[in-house]
Short mmCIF file of C-alpha atoms in Angstrom, two decimals:
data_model
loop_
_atom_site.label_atom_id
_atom_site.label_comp_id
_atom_site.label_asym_id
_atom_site.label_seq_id
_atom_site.Cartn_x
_atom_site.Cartn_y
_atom_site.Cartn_z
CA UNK E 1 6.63 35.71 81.04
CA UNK E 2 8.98 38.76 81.71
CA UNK E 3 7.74 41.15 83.96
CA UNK E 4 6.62 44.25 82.40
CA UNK E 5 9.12 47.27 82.51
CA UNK E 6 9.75 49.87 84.96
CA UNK E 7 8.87 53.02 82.83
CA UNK E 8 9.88 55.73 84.87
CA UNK E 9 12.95 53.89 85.91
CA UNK E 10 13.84 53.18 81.98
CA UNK E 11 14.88 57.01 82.02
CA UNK E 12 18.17 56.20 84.85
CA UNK E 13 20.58 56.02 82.14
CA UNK E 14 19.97 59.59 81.26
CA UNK E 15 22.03 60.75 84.57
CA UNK E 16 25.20 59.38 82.56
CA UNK E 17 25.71 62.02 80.32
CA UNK E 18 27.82 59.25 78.35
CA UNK E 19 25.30 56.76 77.54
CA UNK E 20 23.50 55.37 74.31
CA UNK E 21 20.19 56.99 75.46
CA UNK E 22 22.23 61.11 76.52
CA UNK E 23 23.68 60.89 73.32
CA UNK E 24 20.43 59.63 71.85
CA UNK E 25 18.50 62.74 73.26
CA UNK E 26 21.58 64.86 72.11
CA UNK E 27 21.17 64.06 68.52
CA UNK E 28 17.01 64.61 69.11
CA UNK E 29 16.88 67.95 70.59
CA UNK E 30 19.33 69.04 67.87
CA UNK E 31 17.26 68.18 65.15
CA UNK E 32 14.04 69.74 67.37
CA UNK E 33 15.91 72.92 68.00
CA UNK E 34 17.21 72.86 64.28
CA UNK E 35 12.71 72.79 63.56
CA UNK E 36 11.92 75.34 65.84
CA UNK E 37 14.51 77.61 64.32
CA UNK E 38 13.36 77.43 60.59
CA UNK E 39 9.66 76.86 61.73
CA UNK E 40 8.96 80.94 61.39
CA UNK E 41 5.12 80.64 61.94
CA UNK E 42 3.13 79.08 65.04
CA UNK E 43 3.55 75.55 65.12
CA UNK E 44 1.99 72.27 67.17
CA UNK E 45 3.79 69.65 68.20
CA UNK E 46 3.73 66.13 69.18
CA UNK E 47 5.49 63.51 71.09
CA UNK E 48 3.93 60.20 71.59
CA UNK E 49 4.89 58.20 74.31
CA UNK E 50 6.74 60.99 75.45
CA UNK E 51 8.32 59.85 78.73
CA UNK E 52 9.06 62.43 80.78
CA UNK E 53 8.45 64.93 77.99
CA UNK E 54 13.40 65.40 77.95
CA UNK E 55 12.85 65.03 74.08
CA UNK E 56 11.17 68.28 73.82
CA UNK E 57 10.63 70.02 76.88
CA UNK E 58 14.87 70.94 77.24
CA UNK E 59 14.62 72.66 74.04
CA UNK E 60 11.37 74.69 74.83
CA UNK E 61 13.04 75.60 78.63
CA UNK E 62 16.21 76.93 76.89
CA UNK E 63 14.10 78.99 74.61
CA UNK E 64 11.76 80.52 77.36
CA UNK E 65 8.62 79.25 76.17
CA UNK E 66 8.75 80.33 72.81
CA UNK E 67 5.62 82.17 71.34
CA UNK E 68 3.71 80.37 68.75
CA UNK E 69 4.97 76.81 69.85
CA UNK E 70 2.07 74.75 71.45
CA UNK E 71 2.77 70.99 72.28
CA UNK E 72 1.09 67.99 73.42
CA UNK E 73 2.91 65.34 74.95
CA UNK E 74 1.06 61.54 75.54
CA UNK E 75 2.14 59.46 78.12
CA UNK E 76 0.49 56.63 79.89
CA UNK E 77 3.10 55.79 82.67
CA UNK E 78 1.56 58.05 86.03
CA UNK E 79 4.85 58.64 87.45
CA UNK E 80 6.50 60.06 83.76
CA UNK E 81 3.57 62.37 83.35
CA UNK E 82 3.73 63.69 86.57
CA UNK E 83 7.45 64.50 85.84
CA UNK E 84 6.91 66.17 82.36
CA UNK E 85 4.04 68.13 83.99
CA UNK E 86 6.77 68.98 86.91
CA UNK E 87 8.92 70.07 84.44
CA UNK E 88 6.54 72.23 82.31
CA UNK E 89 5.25 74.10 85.07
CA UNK E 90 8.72 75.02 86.52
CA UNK E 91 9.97 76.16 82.85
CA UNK E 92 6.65 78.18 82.70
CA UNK E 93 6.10 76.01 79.42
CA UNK E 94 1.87 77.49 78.95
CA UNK E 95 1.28 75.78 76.16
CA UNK E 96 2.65 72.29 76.71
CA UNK E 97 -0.41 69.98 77.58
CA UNK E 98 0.68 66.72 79.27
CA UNK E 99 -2.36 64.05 78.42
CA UNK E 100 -1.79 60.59 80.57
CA UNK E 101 -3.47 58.41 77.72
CA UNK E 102 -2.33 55.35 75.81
CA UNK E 103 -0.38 56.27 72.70
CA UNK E 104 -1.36 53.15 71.15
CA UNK E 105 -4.88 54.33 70.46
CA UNK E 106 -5.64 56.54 67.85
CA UNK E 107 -8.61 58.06 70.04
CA UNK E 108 -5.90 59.56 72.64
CA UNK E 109 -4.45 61.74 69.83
CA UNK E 110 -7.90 63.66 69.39
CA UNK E 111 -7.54 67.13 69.16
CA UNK E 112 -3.28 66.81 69.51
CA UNK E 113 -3.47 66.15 65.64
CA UNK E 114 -2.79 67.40 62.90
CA UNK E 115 0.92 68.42 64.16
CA UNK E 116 3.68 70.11 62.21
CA UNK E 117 6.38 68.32 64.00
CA UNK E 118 5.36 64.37 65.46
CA UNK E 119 8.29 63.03 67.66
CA UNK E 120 8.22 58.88 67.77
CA UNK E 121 11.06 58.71 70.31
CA UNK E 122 11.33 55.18 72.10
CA UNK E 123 8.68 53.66 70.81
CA UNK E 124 9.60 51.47 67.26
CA UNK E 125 12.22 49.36 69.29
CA UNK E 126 9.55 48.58 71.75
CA UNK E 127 6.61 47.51 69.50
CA UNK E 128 6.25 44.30 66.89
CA UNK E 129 7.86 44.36 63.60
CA UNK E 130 3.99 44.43 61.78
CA UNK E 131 3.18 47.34 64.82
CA UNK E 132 6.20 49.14 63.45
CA UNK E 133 4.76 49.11 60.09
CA UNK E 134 0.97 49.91 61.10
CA UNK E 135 2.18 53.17 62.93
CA UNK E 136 4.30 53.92 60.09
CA UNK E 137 1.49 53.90 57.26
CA UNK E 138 -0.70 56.06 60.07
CA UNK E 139 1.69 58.32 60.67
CA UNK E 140 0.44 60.97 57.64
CA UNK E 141 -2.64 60.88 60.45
CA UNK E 142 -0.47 62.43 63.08
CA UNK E 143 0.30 65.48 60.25
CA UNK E 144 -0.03 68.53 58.55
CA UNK E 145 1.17 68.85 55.26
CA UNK E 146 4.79 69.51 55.33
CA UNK E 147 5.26 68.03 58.92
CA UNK E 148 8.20 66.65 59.91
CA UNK E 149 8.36 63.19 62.02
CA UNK E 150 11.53 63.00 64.08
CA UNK E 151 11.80 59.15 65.39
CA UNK E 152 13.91 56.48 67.06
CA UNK E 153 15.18 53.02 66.72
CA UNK E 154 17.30 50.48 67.82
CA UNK E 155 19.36 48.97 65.32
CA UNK E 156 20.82 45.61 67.06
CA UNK E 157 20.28 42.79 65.09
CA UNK E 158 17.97 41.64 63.11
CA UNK E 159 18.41 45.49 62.22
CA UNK E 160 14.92 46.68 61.13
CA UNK E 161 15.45 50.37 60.26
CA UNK E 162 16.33 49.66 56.41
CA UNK E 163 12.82 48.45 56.27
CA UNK E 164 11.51 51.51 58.42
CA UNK E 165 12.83 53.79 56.25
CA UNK E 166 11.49 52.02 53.51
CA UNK E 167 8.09 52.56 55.17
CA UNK E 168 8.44 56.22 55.66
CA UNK E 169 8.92 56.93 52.37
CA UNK E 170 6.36 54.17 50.82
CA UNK E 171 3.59 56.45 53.74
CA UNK E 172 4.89 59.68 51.96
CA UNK E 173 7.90 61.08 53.48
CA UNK E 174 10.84 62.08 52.13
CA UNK E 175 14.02 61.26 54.19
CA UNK E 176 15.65 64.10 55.53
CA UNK E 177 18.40 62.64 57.81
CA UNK E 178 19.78 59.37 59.05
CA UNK E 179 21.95 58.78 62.19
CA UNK E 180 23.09 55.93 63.78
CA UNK E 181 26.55 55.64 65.54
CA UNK E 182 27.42 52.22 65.06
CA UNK E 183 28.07 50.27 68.64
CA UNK E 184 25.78 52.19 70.34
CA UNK E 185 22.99 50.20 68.76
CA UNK E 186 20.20 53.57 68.35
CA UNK E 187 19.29 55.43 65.42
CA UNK E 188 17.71 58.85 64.47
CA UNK E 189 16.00 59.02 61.59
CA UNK E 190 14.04 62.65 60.63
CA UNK E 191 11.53 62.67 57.62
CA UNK E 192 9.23 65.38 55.68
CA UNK E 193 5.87 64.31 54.53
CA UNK E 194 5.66 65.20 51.13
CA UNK E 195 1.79 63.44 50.42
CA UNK E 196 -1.05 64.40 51.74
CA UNK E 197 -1.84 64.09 54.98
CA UNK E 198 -4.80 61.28 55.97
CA UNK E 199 -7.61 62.27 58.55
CA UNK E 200 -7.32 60.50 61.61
CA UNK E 201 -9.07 57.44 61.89
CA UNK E 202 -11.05 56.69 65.20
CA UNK E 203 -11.15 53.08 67.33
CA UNK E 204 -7.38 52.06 65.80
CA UNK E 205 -5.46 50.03 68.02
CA UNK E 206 -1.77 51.44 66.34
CA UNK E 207 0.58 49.71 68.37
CA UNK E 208 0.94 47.73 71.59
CA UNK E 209 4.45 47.84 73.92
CA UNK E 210 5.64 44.00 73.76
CA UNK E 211 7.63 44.66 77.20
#
């Protein structure tokens, strides 16, 4: 059996501001910054297995803790949390909350849902195909109405993303943008939910990491 991965070392390739997973979180923060900009209104926010919280938390510092923005990041990995919480506090981020709790349980997202905007960032290319398609259908759980769902894939082959998309908009959501750059195997994909939203269902095992 492979050992399981390093987490908090997973995030090394971001100090090449060249590689896959910088250009990755390029593409990402544009399309959060693009949000925040049209959001006009206060707004939550979301990001599930959030790492070490890059996906949002650089857009938040370079607006100076905007008013009206409150955020909840969920990370299980002790040493990532402790960095997004670093990070936070020294960006005098207020109303980010850092929760160390397993994504994959519906329970940890009590009282961080309904969000406007749900970032799945890193997650989809670490899960099973069916786990993929589980999180996908509760995904209107994660929402308001109108909230958008910014999230990430790997498309090396067997490319699954034609069938993720599929599943976004079968669960409701229109498809707003698609982005993925060829050889650098990753893919953004950024979609509206245009049904209603679904109350979120307690004691749901969503998805489990498979390395």
């Amino acid at each position: 059996m492979d050992a399981p991965r390093d987490w908090s070392s997973w995030h090394s390739p971001y100090d090449d501001p060249d590689s896959p997973l910088s250009r990755r979180l390029a593409i990402v923060s544009r399309h959060v910054a693009d949000w925040l900009d049209s959001a006009g209104r206060p707004v939550m926010v979301l990001s599930s297995c959030a790492g070490d919280g890059r996906d949002l938390l650089g857009v938040l510092t370079a607006r100076g803790n905007p008013a009206g923005v409150s955020a909840t990041l969920l990370e299980l990995d002790e040493r990532n949390a402790a960095r997004a919480v670093a990070s936070a506090d020294a960006a005098g981020l207020s109303e980010v909350t850092v929760r160390r709790a397993d994504a994959g349980l519906s329970d940890s997202y009590m009282r961080a849902v309904p969000a406007d905007l749900v970032l799945l960032c890193g997650i989809l290319g670490n899960i099973s195909d069916e786990d993929v398609a589980r999180l996908v259908r509760a995904a209107p759980q994660l929402c308001n109405p109108g909230a958008t769902v910014i999230w990430t894939r790997h498309t090396r082959s067997p490319d699954l993303t034609p069938r993720i998309r599929r599943w976004f908009g079968e669960a409701g959501f229109e498809e707003l943008e698609f982005t993925a750059p060829g050889s650098d195997a990753f893919s953004v994909g950024v979609c509206i939910l245009r049904g209603a939203p679904q109350p979120l269902v307690p004691g749901v095992r969503l998805f489990s990491f498979t390395r």
